[in-house]
PDB file of C-alpha atoms in Angstrom:
ATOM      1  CA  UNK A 184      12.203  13.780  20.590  1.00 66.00           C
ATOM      2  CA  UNK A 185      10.091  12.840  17.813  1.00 65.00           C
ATOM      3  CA  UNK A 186       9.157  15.314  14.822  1.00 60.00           C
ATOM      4  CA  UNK A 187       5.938  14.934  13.161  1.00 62.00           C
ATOM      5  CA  UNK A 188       4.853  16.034  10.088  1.00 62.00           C
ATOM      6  CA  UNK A 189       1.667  15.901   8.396  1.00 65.00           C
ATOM      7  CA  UNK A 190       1.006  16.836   4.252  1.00 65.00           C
ATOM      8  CA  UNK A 191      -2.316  15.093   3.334  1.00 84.00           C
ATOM      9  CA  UNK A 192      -3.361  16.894   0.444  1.00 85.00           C
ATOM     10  CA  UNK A 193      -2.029  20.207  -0.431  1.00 85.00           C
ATOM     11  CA  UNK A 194      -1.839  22.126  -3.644  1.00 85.00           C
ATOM     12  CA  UNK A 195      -4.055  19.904  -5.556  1.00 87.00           C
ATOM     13  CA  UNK A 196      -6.664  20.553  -8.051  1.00 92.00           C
ATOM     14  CA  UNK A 197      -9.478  18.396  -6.654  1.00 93.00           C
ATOM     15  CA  UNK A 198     -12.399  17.174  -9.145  1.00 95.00           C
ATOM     16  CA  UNK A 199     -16.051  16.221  -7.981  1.00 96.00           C
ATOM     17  CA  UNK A 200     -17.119  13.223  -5.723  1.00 95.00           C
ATOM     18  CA  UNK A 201     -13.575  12.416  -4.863  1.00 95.00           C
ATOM     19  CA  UNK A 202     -12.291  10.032  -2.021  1.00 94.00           C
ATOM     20  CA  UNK A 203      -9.477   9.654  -0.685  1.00 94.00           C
ATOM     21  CA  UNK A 204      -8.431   7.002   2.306  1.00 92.00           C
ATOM     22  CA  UNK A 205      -6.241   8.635   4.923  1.00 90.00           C
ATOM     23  CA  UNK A 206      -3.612   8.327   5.398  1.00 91.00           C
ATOM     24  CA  UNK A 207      -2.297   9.275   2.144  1.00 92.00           C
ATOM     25  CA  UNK A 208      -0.227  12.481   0.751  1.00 93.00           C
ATOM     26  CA  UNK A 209      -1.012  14.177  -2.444  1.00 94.00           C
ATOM     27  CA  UNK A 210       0.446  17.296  -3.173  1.00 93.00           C
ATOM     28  CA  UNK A 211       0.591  19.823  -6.619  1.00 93.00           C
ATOM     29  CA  UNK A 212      -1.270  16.724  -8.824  1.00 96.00           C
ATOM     30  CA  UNK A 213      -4.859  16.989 -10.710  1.00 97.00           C
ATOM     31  CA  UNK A 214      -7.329  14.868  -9.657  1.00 97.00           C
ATOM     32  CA  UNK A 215     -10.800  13.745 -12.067  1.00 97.00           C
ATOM     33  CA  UNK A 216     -13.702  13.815 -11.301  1.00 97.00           C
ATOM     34  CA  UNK A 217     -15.118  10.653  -9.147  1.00 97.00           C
ATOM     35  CA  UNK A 218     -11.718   9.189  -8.198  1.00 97.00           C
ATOM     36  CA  UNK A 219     -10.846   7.060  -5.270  1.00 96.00           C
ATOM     37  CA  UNK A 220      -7.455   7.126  -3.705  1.00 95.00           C
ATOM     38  CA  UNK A 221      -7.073   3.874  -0.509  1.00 94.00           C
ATOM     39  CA  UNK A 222      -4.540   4.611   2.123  1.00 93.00           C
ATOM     40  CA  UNK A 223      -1.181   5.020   2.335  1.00 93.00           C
ATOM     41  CA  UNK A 224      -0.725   6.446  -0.798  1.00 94.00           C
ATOM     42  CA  UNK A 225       1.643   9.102  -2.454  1.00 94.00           C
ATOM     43  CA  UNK A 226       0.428  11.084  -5.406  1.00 95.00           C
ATOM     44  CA  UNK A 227       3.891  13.784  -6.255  1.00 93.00           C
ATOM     45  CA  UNK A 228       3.724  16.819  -8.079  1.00 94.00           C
ATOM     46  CA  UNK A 229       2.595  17.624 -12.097  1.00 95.00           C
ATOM     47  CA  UNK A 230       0.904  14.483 -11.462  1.00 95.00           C
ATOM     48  CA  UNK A 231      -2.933  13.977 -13.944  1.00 96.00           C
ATOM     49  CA  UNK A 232      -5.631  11.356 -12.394  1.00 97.00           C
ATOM     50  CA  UNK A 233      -8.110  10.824 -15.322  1.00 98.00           C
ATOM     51  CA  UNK A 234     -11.344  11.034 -14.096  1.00 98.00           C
ATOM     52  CA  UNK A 235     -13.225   7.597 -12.681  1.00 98.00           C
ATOM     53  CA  UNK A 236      -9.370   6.178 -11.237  1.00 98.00           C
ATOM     54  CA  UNK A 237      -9.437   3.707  -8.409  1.00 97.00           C
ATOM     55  CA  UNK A 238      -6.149   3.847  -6.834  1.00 96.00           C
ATOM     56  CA  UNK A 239      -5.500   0.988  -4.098  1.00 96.00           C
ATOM     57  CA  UNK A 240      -3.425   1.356  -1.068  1.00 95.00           C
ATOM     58  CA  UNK A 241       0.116   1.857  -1.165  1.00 95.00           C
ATOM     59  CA  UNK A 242       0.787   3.480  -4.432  1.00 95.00           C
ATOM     60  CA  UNK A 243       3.326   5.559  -5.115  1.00 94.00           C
ATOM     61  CA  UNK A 244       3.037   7.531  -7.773  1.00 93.00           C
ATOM     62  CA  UNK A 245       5.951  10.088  -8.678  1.00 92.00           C
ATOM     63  CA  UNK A 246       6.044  13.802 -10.601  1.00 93.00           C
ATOM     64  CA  UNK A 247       5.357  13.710 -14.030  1.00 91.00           C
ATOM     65  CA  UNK A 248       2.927  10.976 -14.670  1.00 92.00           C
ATOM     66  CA  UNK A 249      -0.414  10.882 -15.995  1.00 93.00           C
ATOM     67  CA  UNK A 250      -3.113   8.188 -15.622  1.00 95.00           C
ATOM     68  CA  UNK A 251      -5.926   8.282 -18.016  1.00 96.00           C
ATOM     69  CA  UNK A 252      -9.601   7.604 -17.540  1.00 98.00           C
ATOM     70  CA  UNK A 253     -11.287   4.581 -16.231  1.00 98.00           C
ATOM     71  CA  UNK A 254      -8.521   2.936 -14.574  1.00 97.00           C
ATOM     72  CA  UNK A 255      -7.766   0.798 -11.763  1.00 97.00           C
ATOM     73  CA  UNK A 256      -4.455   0.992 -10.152  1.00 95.00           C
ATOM     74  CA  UNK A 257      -3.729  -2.204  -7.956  1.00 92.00           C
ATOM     75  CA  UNK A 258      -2.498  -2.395  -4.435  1.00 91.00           C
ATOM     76  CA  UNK A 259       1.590  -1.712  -4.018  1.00 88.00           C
ATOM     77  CA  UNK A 260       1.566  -0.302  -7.992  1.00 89.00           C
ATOM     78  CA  UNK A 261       4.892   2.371  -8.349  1.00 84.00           C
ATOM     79  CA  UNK A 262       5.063   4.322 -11.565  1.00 81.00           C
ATOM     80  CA  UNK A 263       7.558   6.431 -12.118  1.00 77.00           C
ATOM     81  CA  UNK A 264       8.491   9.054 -14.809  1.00 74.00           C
ATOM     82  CA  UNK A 265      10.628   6.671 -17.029  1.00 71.00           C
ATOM     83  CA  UNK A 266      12.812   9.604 -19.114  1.00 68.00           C
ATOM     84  CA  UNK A 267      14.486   6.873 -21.545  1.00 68.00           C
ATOM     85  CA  UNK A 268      13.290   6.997 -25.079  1.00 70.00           C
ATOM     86  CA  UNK A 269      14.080   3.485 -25.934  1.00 70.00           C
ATOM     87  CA  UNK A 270      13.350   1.873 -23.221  1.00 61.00           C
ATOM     88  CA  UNK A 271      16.739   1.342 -21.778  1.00 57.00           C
TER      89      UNK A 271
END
């Protein structure tokens, strides 16, 4: 028996003129204006996407992070919510 389950993009504050490559799950971030998500991408909760992001396939990005403006976010990039406050 196989169980499938499908999320896409749920809970998400969605700006103007955005793409986004299927398959790819986004759910509870904010999204800019005129952003492009490729495929096979995760986008996690109390996530930000400044407006005019490119974000290549097979990102991960976790809760808690926030990309500016006017980036570009290369294929494979993980960020994650890095709680040390010296860097360890």
């Amino acid at each position: 028996m196989v169980t499938r389950k499908s999320v896409g993009i749920s809970f998400t504050n969605v700006g103007k003129e955005v793409q986004v490559i299927e398959p790819t799950n986004i759910y509870g971030a904010t999204v800019g204006d005129d952003v492009f998500i490729g495929p096979f991408c995760e986008i996690q909760s109390d996530t930000f996407i400044g407006n005019r992001t490119r974000i290549q396939s097979h990102t991960f990005i976790c809760s808690l992070v926030e990309i500016g403006e006017d980036c570009f976010i290369g294929h494979g990039v993980m960020f994650i919510n890095d709680r040390f406050q010296n860097g360890g």
